[in-house]
C-alpha positions as a Markdown table, in Angstrom:
| # | Residue | x | y | z |
|---|---|---|---|---|
| 1 | Met | 10.2 | -16.2 | -18.5 |
| 2 | Lys | 10.0 | -12.6 | -17.4 |
| 3 | Lys | 13.0 | -10.4 | -18.3 |
| 4 | Ile | 14.4 | -7.9 | -15.8 |
| 5 | Leu | 17.0 | -5.2 | -16.4 |
| 6 | Leu | 19.0 | -4.5 | -13.2 |
| 7 | Val | 21.0 | -1.2 | -13.2 |
| 8 | Glu | 23.2 | -1.1 | -10.1 |
| 9 | Asp | 26.8 | 0.0 | -9.8 |
| 10 | Glu | 27.6 | -1.7 | -6.5 |
| 11 | Lys | 28.7 | -5.1 | -8.0 |
| 12 | Ser | 28.3 | -7.0 | -4.7 |
| 13 | Ile | 24.6 | -5.9 | -4.5 |
| 14 | Ala | 24.1 | -6.4 | -8.2 |
| 15 | Arg | 25.4 | -10.0 | -8.0 |
| 16 | Phe | 23.3 | -10.8 | -5.0 |
| 17 | Val | 20.1 | -9.5 | -6.5 |
| 18 | Glu | 20.9 | -11.2 | -9.9 |
| 19 | Leu | 21.3 | -14.6 | -8.2 |
| 20 | Glu | 18.1 | -14.2 | -6.2 |
| 21 | Leu | 16.2 | -13.2 | -9.3 |
| 22 | Arg | 17.5 | -16.1 | -11.4 |
| 23 | His | 16.6 | -18.4 | -8.5 |
| 24 | Glu | 13.0 | -17.1 | -8.9 |
| 25 | Gln | 13.1 | -17.9 | -12.6 |
| 26 | Phe | 13.7 | -14.4 | -14.0 |
| 27 | Asp | 15.9 | -13.7 | -17.0 |
| 28 | Val | 18.3 | -11.0 | -15.7 |
| 29 | Thr | 20.5 | -8.5 | -17.6 |
| 30 | Val | 22.8 | -6.4 | -15.5 |
| 31 | Ala | 24.2 | -2.9 | -16.2 |
| 32 | Tyr | 26.7 | -1.2 | -13.9 |
| 33 | Asp | 26.2 | 2.5 | -15.0 |
| 34 | Gly | 23.4 | 4.7 | -16.1 |
| 35 | Arg | 24.4 | 5.1 | -19.7 |
| 36 | Ser | 24.7 | 1.4 | -20.5 |
| 37 | Gly | 21.5 | 0.8 | -18.5 |
| 38 | Leu | 19.7 | 3.3 | -20.7 |
| 39 | Asp | 21.1 | 1.8 | -23.9 |
| 40 | Tyr | 19.8 | -1.7 | -22.8 |
| 41 | Ala | 16.4 | -0.3 | -21.9 |
| 42 | Leu | 15.9 | 1.5 | -25.2 |
| 43 | Thr | 17.3 | -1.3 | -27.5 |
| 44 | Glu | 16.1 | -4.5 | -25.9 |
| 45 | Ser | 12.8 | -5.8 | -24.5 |
| 46 | Phe | 12.3 | -6.2 | -20.8 |
| 47 | Asp | 9.3 | -6.7 | -18.5 |
| 48 | Leu | 10.6 | -4.6 | -15.6 |
| 49 | Ile | 13.6 | -2.4 | -14.7 |
| 50 | Leu | 15.3 | -2.2 | -11.3 |
| 51 | Leu | 17.1 | 1.1 | -11.3 |
| 52 | Asp | 19.5 | 2.4 | -8.7 |
| 53 | Val | 19.4 | 6.2 | -8.2 |
| 54 | Met | 23.1 | 6.8 | -7.6 |
| 55 | Leu | 24.8 | 5.7 | -10.8 |
| 56 | Pro | 28.0 | 6.7 | -12.6 |
| 57 | Glu | 27.9 | 8.5 | -16.0 |
| 58 | Leu | 24.1 | 9.1 | -15.8 |
| 59 | Asn | 22.1 | 9.1 | -12.6 |
| 60 | Gly | 19.0 | 6.9 | -12.2 |
| 61 | Ile | 16.5 | 9.8 | -12.1 |
| 62 | Glu | 17.7 | 11.0 | -15.6 |
| 63 | Val | 17.7 | 7.4 | -16.9 |
| 64 | Cys | 14.2 | 7.0 | -15.6 |
| 65 | Arg | 13.0 | 10.2 | -17.2 |
| 66 | Arg | 14.5 | 9.2 | -20.6 |
| 67 | Ile | 13.1 | 5.7 | -20.5 |
| 68 | Arg | 9.6 | 7.0 | -19.7 |
| 69 | Lys | 9.7 | 9.2 | -22.8 |
| 70 | Glu | 9.9 | 6.0 | -24.9 |
| 71 | Ser | 8.2 | 3.3 | -22.9 |
| 72 | Asp | 5.7 | 2.5 | -20.1 |
| 73 | Ile | 7.7 | -0.4 | -18.8 |
| 74 | Pro | 7.5 | -0.7 | -15.0 |
| 75 | Ile | 10.5 | 0.9 | -13.2 |
| 76 | Leu | 11.3 | 0.2 | -9.6 |
| 77 | Leu | 13.9 | 2.6 | -8.1 |
| 78 | Ile | 16.5 | 1.5 | -5.6 |
| 79 | Thr | 17.3 | 4.4 | -3.3 |
| 80 | Ala | 19.4 | 5.3 | -0.2 |
| 81 | Arg | 17.8 | 5.2 | 3.2 |
| 82 | Asp | 17.8 | 8.9 | 3.7 |
| 83 | Ala | 17.3 | 10.1 | 0.1 |
| 84 | Val | 13.7 | 11.3 | 0.4 |
| 85 | Met | 14.2 | 13.8 | -2.4 |
| 86 | Asp | 15.6 | 11.0 | -4.6 |
| 87 | Arg | 12.4 | 9.0 | -4.1 |
| 88 | Val | 10.2 | 12.1 | -4.8 |
| 89 | Ala | 12.2 | 13.0 | -7.9 |
| 90 | Gly | 12.1 | 9.4 | -9.1 |
| 91 | Leu | 8.4 | 9.1 | -8.8 |
| 92 | Asp | 8.0 | 12.5 | -10.5 |
| 93 | Ala | 10.2 | 11.2 | -13.3 |
| 94 | Gly | 7.9 | 8.3 | -13.9 |
| 95 | Ala | 9.0 | 5.5 | -11.6 |
| 96 | Asp | 6.3 | 3.1 | -10.6 |
| 97 | Asp | 7.7 | 2.2 | -7.1 |
| 98 | Tyr | 10.8 | 2.3 | -5.0 |
| 99 | Ile | 12.6 | 0.3 | -2.4 |
| 100 | Val | 15.1 | 1.6 | 0.1 |
| 101 | Lys | 18.6 | 0.2 | 0.8 |
| 102 | Pro | 19.2 | -2.0 | 2.7 |
| 103 | Phe | 16.3 | -4.1 | 1.7 |
| 104 | Ala | 15.1 | -7.6 | 2.4 |
| 105 | Ile | 15.1 | -9.7 | -0.8 |
| 106 | Glu | 11.6 | -10.9 | 0.1 |
| 107 | Glu | 10.3 | -7.3 | -0.1 |
| 108 | Leu | 12.0 | -6.7 | -3.4 |
| 109 | Leu | 10.5 | -9.8 | -4.9 |
| 110 | Ala | 7.0 | -8.9 | -3.6 |
| 111 | Arg | 7.3 | -5.4 | -5.2 |
| 112 | Ile | 8.4 | -6.9 | -8.5 |
| 113 | Arg | 5.5 | -9.4 | -8.5 |
| 114 | Ala | 3.1 | -6.5 | -7.7 |
| 115 | Ala | 4.4 | -4.4 | -10.5 |
| 116 | Leu | 4.2 | -7.2 | -13.0 |
| 117 | Arg | 0.6 | -8.0 | -11.9 |
| 118 | Arg | -0.4 | -4.4 | -12.5 |
| 119 | Thr | 1.1 | -4.4 | -15.9 |
| 120 | Thr | -0.6 | -7.7 | -16.9 |
| 121 | Thr | -4.0 | -6.4 | -15.6 |
| 122 | Met | -3.6 | -3.2 | -17.6 |
| 123 | Lys | -2.8 | -5.1 | -20.8 |
| 124 | Glu | -5.8 | -7.3 | -20.3 |
| 125 | Glu | -8.0 | -4.3 | -19.8 |
| 126 | Glu | -6.6 | -2.6 | -22.9 |
| 127 | Thr | -7.3 | -5.6 | -25.1 |
| 128 | Pro | -10.7 | -7.1 | -24.2 |
| 129 | Ile | -10.7 | -10.8 | -25.3 |
| 130 | Leu | -13.7 | -13.1 | -25.1 |
| 131 | Arg | -13.0 | -16.8 | -25.1 |
| 132 | Phe | -15.0 | -20.0 | -25.7 |
| 133 | Arg | -12.8 | -23.0 | -25.6 |
| 134 | Asp | -10.2 | -22.2 | -28.3 |
| 135 | Leu | -12.3 | -19.6 | -29.9 |
| 136 | Phe | -11.1 | -16.0 | -29.2 |
| 137 | Ile | -12.9 | -12.8 | -30.0 |
| 138 | Asp | -10.8 | -9.6 | -29.9 |
| 139 | Glu | -13.4 | -6.9 | -29.5 |
| 140 | Gln | -10.8 | -4.2 | -30.0 |
| 141 | Ala | -9.5 | -5.6 | -33.3 |
| 142 | Tyr | -12.9 | -6.9 | -34.3 |
| 143 | Thr | -11.5 | -10.4 | -35.1 |
| 144 | Val | -12.5 | -14.0 | -34.4 |
| 145 | Thr | -10.0 | -16.9 | -34.4 |
| 146 | Val | -10.9 | -20.5 | -33.9 |
| 147 | Glu | -8.0 | -22.9 | -33.1 |
| 148 | Gly | -5.6 | -20.3 | -34.5 |
| 149 | Gln | -7.6 | -19.8 | -37.8 |
| 150 | Ala | -9.3 | -16.5 | -38.6 |
| 151 | Leu | -13.1 | -16.7 | -39.0 |
| 152 | Gln | -14.7 | -14.5 | -41.6 |
| 153 | Leu | -18.0 | -13.2 | -40.3 |
| 154 | Thr | -20.5 | -10.6 | -41.3 |
| 155 | Lys | -21.2 | -7.8 | -38.8 |
| 156 | Thr | -24.5 | -9.5 | -37.8 |
| 157 | Glu | -22.9 | -12.9 | -37.4 |
| 158 | Tyr | -20.1 | -11.3 | -35.4 |
| 159 | Asp | -22.5 | -9.5 | -33.1 |
| 160 | Leu | -24.6 | -12.7 | -32.6 |
| 161 | Leu | -21.5 | -14.7 | -31.7 |
| 162 | Val | -20.3 | -12.1 | -29.3 |
| 163 | Leu | -23.7 | -12.2 | -27.5 |
| 164 | Leu | -23.6 | -16.0 | -27.3 |
| 165 | Val | -20.1 | -16.1 | -26.0 |
| 166 | Gln | -20.7 | -13.3 | -23.5 |
| 167 | Asn | -23.6 | -15.3 | -22.1 |
| 168 | Gln | -22.2 | -18.9 | -22.5 |
| 169 | Asn | -24.3 | -21.4 | -20.6 |
| 170 | Arg | -27.1 | -18.8 | -20.2 |
| 171 | Val | -30.0 | -19.0 | -22.5 |
| 172 | Cys | -30.5 | -15.8 | -24.7 |
| 173 | Thr | -34.2 | -15.3 | -25.5 |
| 174 | Arg | -35.2 | -14.3 | -29.0 |
| 175 | Glu | -36.2 | -10.9 | -27.6 |
| 176 | Gln | -32.8 | -10.4 | -26.0 |
| 177 | Ile | -31.1 | -11.4 | -29.2 |
| 178 | Leu | -33.2 | -9.0 | -31.3 |
| 179 | Val | -32.5 | -6.1 | -29.0 |
| 180 | Ala | -28.7 | -6.8 | -28.7 |
| 181 | Val | -28.0 | -7.6 | -32.3 |
| 182 | Trp | -30.6 | -5.6 | -34.3 |
| 183 | Gly | -31.6 | -2.9 | -31.8 |
| 184 | Tyr | -34.7 | -1.7 | -29.9 |
| 185 | Asp | -36.4 | -0.1 | -32.9 |
| 186 | Ser | -35.8 | -3.0 | -35.3 |
| 187 | Glu | -38.7 | -4.4 | -37.2 |
| 188 | Val | -36.9 | -7.7 | -38.0 |
| 189 | Glu | -39.0 | -10.8 | -37.4 |
| 190 | Thr | -37.7 | -13.3 | -34.9 |
| 191 | Asn | -37.4 | -16.0 | -37.6 |
| 192 | Val | -34.4 | -14.0 | -39.0 |
| 193 | Ile | -32.5 | -15.1 | -35.9 |
| 194 | Asp | -32.8 | -18.7 | -37.0 |
| 195 | Val | -31.4 | -17.8 | -40.4 |
| 196 | Tyr | -28.3 | -16.1 | -38.9 |
| 197 | Ile | -27.8 | -18.9 | -36.4 |
| 198 | Arg | -27.7 | -21.3 | -39.4 |
| 199 | His | -25.1 | -19.1 | -41.1 |
| 200 | Leu | -23.0 | -18.9 | -38.0 |
| 201 | Arg | -23.1 | -22.6 | -37.4 |
| 202 | Ala | -22.1 | -23.2 | -41.0 |
| 203 | Lys | -18.9 | -21.1 | -40.5 |
| 204 | Leu | -17.9 | -22.7 | -37.3 |
| 205 | Pro | -16.0 | -26.1 | -36.9 |
| 206 | Pro | -18.5 | -28.9 | -35.9 |
| 207 | Glu | -17.6 | -29.0 | -32.2 |
| 208 | Tyr | -18.3 | -25.3 | -32.0 |
| 209 | Ser | -21.4 | -25.2 | -34.1 |
| 210 | His | -22.9 | -28.1 | -32.1 |
| 211 | Ala | -22.2 | -26.0 | -28.9 |
| 212 | Ile | -24.9 | -23.6 | -30.1 |
| 213 | Glu | -28.1 | -25.2 | -28.8 |
| 214 | Thr | -31.7 | -24.4 | -29.7 |
| 215 | Val | -33.9 | -24.0 | -26.7 |
| 216 | Arg | -37.3 | -24.5 | -28.3 |
| 217 | Gly | -39.8 | -21.7 | -27.7 |
| 218 | Val | -37.2 | -19.6 | -25.9 |
| 219 | Gly | -34.0 | -18.9 | -27.8 |
| 220 | Tyr | -30.4 | -20.1 | -28.0 |
| 221 | Val | -27.5 | -20.9 | -25.7 |
| 222 | Met | -23.8 | -21.7 | -26.2 |
| 223 | Arg | -22.8 | -24.6 | -24.0 |
| 224 | Thr | -19.3 | -25.1 | -22.8 |
């Protein structure tokens, strides 16, 4: 369940938005002034912040600026209809988007979903993960896990597995494997590939080792 922090001093608006968000299966925390909203934002974990600009104790622009120094959490500003400068200042302070009062709840929900999608996409791009069934390769951390268990591979075994998973259901020829794993200038004989395939199969659980098929006279393929 996604967690949203709503910072809004108008209690009737805050209650209305809170109920609608809870109806949409969001976990909502409400703060009614800028200082308590900032405290929540910096001490607890949220997926998105809805932040009114006109707040007591600490205005929304300053709250946004301080949060942005510590976090890249999506921030959606709630502004008055004629407060163009508030919107500009908020975006300059690091807000991701804004919505103008009075707003339709459908538009607010759409903007929230869009911001959460952007965040999810960015995280996926930052952490490239290759998957084959329940085998996961984190190319950034250089790790392989199978059904939750870490797999200890040599660099060559790792590179070979990455190639097979990247091309699952497509046959990799011996020449393609040599170039991808050992490099263009390698003088390694193609029969070395068979040795490393055996090593790789030996380290994988049976259902995964059996997924690596030999295509005689051509190369290897990992079948889903």
